[in-house]
Coordinates of C-alpha atoms and ligand atoms in Angstrom, one line a residue:
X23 CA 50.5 66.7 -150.3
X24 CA 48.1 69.8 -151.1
X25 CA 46.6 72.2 -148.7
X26 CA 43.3 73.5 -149.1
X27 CA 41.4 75.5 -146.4
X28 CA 37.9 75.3 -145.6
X29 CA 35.2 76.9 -143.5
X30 CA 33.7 73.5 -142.6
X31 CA 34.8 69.4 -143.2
X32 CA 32.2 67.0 -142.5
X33 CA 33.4 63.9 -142.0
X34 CA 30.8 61.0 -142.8
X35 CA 28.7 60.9 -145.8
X36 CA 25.9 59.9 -144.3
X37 CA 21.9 61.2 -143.6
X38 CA 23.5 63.5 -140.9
X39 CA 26.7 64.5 -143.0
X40 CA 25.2 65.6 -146.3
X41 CA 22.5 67.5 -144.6
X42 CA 25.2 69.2 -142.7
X43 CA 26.7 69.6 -146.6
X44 CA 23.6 71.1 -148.3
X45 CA 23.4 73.6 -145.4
X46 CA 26.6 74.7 -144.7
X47 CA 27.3 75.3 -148.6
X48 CA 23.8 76.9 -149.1
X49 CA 25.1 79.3 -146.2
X50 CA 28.1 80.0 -148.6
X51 CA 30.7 77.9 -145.9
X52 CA 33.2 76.5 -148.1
X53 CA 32.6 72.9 -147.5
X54 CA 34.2 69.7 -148.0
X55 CA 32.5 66.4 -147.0
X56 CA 34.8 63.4 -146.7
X57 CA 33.5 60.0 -146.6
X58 CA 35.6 56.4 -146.8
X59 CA 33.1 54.6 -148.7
X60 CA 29.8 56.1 -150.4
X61 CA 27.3 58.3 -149.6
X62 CA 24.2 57.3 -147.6
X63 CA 25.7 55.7 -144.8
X64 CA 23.7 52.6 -143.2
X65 CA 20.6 54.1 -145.8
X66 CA 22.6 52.9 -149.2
X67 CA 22.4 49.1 -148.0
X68 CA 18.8 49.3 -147.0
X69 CA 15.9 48.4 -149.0
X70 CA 12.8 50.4 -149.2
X71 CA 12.6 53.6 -146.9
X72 CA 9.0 54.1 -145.9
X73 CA 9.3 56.5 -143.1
X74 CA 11.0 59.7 -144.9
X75 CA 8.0 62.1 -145.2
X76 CA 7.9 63.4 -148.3
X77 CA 7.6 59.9 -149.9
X78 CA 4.2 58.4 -149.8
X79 CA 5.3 55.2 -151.4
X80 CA 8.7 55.1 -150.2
X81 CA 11.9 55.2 -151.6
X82 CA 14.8 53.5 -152.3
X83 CA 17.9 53.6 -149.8
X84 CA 20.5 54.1 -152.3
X85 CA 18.1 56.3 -154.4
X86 CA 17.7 58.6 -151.3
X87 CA 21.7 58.4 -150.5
X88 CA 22.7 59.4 -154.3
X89 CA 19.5 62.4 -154.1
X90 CA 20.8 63.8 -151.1
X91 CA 24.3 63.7 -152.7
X92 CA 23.6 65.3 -155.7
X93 CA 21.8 68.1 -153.7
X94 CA 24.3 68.6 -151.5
X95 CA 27.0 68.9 -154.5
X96 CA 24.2 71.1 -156.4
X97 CA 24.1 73.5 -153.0
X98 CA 28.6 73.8 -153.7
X99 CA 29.6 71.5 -151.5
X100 CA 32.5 69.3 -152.5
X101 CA 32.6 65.5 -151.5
X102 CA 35.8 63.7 -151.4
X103 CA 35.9 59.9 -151.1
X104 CA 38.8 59.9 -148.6
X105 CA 39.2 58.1 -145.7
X106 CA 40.2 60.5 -142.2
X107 CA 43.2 59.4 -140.4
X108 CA 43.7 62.0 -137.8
X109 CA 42.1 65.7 -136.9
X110 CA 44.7 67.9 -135.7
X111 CA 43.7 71.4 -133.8
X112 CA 45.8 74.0 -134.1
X113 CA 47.0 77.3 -132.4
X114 CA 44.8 79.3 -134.2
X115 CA 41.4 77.3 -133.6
X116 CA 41.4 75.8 -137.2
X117 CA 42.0 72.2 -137.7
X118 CA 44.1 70.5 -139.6
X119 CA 42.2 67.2 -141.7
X120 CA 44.2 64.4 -142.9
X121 CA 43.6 61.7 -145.1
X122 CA 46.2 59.4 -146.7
X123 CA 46.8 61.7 -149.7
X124 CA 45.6 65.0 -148.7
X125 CA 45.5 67.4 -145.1
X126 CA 43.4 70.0 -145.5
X127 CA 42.6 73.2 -143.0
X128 CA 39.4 74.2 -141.8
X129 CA 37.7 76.5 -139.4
X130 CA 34.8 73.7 -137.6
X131 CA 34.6 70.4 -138.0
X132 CA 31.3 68.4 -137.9
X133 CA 31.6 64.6 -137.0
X134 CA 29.2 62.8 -138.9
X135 CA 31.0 59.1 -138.8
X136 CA 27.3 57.0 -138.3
X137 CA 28.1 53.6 -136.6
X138 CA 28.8 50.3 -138.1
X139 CA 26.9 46.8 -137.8
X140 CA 28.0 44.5 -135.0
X141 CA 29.0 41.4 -135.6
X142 CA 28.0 38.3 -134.0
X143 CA 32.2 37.1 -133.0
X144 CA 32.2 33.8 -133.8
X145 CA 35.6 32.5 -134.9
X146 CA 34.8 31.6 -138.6
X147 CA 32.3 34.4 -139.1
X148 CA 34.9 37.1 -140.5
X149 CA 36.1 34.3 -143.1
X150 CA 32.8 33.5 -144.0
X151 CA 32.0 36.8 -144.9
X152 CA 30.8 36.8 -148.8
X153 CA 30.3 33.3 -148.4
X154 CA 27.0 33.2 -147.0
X155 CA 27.6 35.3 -143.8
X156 CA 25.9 38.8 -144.4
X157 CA 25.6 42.0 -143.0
X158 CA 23.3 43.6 -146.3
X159 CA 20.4 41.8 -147.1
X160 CA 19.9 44.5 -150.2
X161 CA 23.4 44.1 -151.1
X162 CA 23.3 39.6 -150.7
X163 CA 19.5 38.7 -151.1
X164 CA 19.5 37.9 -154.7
X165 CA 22.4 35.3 -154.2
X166 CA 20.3 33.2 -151.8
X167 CA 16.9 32.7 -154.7
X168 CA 15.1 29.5 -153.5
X169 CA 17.7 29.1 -150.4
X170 CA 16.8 28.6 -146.6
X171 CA 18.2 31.3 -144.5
X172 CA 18.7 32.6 -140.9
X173 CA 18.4 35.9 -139.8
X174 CA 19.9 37.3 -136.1
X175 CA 18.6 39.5 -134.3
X176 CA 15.4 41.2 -132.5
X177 CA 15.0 44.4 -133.7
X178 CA 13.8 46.9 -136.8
X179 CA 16.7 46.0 -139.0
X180 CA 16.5 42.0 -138.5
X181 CA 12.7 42.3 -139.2
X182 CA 12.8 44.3 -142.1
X183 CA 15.8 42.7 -143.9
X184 CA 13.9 39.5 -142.7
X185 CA 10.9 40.7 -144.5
X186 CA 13.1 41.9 -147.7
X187 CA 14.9 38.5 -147.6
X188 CA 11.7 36.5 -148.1
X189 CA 11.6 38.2 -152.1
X190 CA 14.4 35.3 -152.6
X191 CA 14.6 33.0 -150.2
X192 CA 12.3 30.2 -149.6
X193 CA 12.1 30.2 -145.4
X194 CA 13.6 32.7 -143.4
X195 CA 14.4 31.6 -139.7
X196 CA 14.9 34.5 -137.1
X197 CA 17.2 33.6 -134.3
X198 CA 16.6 35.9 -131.5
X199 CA 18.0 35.7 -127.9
X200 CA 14.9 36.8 -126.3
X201 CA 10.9 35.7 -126.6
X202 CA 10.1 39.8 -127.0
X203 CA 10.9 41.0 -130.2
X204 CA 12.6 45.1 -129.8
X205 CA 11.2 46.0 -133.9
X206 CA 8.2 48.6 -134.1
X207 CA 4.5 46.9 -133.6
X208 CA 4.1 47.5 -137.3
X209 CA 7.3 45.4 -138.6
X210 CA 6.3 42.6 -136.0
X211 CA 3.1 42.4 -137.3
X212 CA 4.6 42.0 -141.1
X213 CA 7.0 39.6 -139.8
X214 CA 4.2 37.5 -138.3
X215 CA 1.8 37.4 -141.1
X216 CA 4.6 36.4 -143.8
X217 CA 4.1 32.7 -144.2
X218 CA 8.6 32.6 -145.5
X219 CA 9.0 33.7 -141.7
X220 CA 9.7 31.6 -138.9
X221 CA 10.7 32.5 -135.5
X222 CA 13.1 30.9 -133.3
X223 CA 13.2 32.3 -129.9
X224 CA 15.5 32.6 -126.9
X225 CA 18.0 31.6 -129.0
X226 CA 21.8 32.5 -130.0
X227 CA 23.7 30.8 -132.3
X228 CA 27.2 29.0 -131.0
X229 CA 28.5 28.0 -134.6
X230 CA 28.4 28.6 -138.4
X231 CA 30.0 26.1 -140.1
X232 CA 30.7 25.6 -142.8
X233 CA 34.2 24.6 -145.3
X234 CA 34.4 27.3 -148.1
X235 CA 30.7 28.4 -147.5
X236 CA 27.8 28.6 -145.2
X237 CA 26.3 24.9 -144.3
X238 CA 25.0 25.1 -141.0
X239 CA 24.9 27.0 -137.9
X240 CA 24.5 25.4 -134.0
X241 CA 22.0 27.1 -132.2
X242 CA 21.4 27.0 -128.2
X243 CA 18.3 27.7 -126.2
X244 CA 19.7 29.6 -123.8
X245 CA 16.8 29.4 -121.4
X246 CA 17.3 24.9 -122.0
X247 CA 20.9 25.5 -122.9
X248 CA 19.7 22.4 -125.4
X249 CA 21.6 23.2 -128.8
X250 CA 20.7 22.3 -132.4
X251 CA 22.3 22.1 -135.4
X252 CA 20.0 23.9 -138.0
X253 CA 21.0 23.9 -142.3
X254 CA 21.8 26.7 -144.0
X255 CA 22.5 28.7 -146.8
X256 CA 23.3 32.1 -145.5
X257 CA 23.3 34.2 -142.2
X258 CA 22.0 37.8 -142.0
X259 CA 23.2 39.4 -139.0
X260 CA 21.4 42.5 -138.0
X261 CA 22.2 42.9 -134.1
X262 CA 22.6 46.7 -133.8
X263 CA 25.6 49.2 -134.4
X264 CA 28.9 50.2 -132.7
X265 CA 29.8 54.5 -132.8
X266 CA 32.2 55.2 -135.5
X267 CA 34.2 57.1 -133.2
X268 CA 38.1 55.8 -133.0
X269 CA 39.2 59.0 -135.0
X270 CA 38.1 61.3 -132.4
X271 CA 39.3 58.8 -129.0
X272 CA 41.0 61.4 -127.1
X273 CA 40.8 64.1 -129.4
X274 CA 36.7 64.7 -127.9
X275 CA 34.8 63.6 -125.1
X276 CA 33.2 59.7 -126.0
X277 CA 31.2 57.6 -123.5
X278 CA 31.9 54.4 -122.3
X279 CA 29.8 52.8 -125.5
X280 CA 32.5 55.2 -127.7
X281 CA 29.5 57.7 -128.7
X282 CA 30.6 61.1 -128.6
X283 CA 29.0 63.8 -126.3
X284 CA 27.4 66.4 -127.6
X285 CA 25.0 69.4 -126.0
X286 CA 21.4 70.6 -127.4
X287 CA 23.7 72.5 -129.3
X288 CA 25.7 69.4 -131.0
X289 CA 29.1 70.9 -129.2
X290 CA 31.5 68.6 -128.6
X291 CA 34.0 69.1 -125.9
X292 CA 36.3 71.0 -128.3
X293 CA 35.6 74.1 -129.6
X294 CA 35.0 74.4 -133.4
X295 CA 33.8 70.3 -133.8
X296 CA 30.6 69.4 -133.7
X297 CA 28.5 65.9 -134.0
X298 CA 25.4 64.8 -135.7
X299 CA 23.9 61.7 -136.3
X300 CA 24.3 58.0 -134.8
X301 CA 28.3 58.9 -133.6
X302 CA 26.7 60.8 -131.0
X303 CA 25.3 59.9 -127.8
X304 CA 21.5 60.3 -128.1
X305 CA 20.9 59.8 -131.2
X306 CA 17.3 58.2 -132.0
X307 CA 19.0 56.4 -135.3
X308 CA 16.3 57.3 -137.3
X309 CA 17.2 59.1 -141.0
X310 CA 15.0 61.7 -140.9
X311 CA 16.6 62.4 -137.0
X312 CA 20.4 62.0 -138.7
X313 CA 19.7 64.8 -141.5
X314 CA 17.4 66.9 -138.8
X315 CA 20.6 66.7 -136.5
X316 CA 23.1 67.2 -139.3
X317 CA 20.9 70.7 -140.3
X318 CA 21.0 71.7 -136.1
X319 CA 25.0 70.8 -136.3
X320 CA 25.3 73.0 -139.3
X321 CA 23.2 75.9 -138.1
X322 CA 25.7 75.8 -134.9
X323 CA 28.9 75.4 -136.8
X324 CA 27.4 78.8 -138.9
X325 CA 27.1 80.6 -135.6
X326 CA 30.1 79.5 -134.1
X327 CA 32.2 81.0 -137.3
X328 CA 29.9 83.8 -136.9
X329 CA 30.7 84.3 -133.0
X330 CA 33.5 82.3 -131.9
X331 CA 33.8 83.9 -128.4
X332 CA 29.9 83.9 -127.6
X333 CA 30.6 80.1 -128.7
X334 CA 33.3 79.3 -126.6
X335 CA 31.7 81.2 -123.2
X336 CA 28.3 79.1 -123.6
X337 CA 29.9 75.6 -124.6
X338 CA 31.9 76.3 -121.4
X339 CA 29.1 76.5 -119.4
X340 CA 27.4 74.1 -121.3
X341 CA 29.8 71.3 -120.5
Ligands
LIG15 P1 18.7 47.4 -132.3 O1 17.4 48.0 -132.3 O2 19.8 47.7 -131.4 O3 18.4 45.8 -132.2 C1 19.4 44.9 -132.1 C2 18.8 43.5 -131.9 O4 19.9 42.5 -131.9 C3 18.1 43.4 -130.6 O5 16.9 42.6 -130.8 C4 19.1 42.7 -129.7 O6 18.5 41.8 -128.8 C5 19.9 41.8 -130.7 N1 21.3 41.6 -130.3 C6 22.2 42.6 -129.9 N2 23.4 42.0 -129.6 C7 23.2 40.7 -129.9 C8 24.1 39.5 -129.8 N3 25.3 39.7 -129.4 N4 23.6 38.3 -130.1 C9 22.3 38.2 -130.5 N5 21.4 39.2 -130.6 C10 21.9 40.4 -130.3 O7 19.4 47.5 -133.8 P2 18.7 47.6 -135.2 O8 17.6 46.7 -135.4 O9 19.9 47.6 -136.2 O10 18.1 49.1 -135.2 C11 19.0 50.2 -134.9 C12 18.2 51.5 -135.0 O11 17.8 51.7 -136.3 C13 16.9 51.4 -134.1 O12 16.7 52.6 -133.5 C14 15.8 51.1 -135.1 O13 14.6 51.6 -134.7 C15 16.4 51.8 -136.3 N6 15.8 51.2 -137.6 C16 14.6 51.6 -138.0 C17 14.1 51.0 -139.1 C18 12.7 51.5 -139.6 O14 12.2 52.5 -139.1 N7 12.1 50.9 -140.5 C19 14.7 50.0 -139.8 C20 16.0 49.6 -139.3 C21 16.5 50.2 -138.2 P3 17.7 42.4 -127.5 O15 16.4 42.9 -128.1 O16 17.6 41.3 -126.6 O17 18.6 43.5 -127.0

């Protein structure tokens, strides 16, 4: 095992965590960003961005992800593909990182982990993964050309992977458990006018079944309790996120939902780690909000190297 010793690890490779990157290394803080899986976070397995300024016409999610790597890289940071097992502080403030090959030492941590998708927990839904059930309609669409497909959920993601769906798929039904959509006005009103979409309301679906692949799903009107059994190719389930937050459980302070706390100042309870992005309570789980809270996390980090006393008297009173 090698030892290397840093002035900062981010951990998540994400909008927040390769903003923190590109500033901390611009700030000449060695920097190492680990991530278990590639960069972008959530934003790699979306379609079109359209709300980054900067990009009249949008852009792409995994174009964004590998531009914001490269910059970050460009700036000096260096990005492992590693996955985090524990985060061990030590006497002397730093922290100790490890992964399953390496354990590095660094001075601050920031905690960038992003959430993950929920899933629906139906008993066959993990099996039927890759087999018609989804979670990444930019990553799946293009297997279901000319299929009939059901989308769950209420909210931005279900609407606009319902929207991108529609480029393959001959009708798309959205399932939601309520008769008020959560999505922005402006995806609603998309959703609405797209003659491929069809909702179905007050909803949930009971069953996917299906030997080998997706055939069918059993939906229930949970206002009738009447249920239905509707055909299917696929199901694209896009019913919100769970905090990426079991490496810190006990290590920092984590709400009841597991999102970590965090002040104004992105200070966790510990001294030293910070958190930016959707892993932290508060979060508005927008990109440009992850990268503009991944920049405040790395500006704090800086003065916390800087002045590690004044740090520690003001996150006192601060928590
Ligand atoms: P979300 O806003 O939390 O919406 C989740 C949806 O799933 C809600 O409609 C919810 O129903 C439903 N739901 C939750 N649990 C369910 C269950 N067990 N069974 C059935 N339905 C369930 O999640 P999201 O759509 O992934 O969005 C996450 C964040 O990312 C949001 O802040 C969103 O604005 C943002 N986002 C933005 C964009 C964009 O700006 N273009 C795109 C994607 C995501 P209820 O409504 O009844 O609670």
């Amino acid at each position: 095992m090698s030892t290397s010793v840093f002035d900062a690890v981010i951990v998540g490779g994400g909008g927040a965590g390769l903003s923190a990157a590109i500033y901390t290394a611009r700030a000449n803080l060695s920097t190492l960003l680990l991530e278990r899986l590639m960069p972008g976070g959530q934003i790699a397995s979306t379609d079109l961005v359209e709300n980054y300024p900067g990009f009249p016409e949008g852009i792409l999610g995994p174009e964004i992800a590998r531009r914001m790597e490269s910059q970050a890289v460009k700036c000096g940071a260096r990005i492992g593909y590693e996955d985090v097992k524990r985060i061990l502080p030590q006497e002397n403030s730093h922290f100790i990182i490890e992964t399953a090959a390496n354990r590095y030492q660094t001075r601050a941590v920031i905690l960038a982990m992003g959430s993950s998708f929920r899933m629906l927990g139906l008993p066959n839904e993990k099996e039927l993964i890759g087999k018609g059930v989804s979670y990444c309609a930019t990553c799946d669409g293009a297997f279901f050309k000319g299929k009939e497909l059901v989308v769950v959920g209420g909210g931005d993601s279900a609407l606009q992977e319902g929207i991108f769906l529609t480029k393959f798929a001959s009708r798309v039904s959205i399932v939601h458990r309520r008769d008020k959509l959560r999505a922005s006005p402006v995806l609603q009103e998309r959703a609405r006018s797209n003659v491929k979409i069809h909702f179905i309301w007050d909803t949930v679906v009971d069953k996917i079944e299906g030997s080998g692949k997706v055939e069918s799903v059993t939906l229930r009107n949970v206002k009738s309790q009447v249920t239905e059994n509707l055909k299917t190719d696929g199901v694209f389930v896009f019913i919100g996120h769970d905090p990426n937050s079991g490496l810190v459980k006990g290590l920092v302070e984590i709400d009841n939902h597991g999102y970590v706390l965090a002040d104004n100042g992105y200070k966790t309870s510990v001294p030293g780690i910070f958190a930016a992005g959707e892993v932290r309570r508060g979060s508005v789980r927008q990109l440009i909000a992850a990268c503009g809270e991944g920049c405040g996390a790395a500006l704090a980090l800086q003065n916390y190297l800087e002045n590690p006393q004044t740090g520690f008297a003001e996150q006192r009173r601060l928590l």
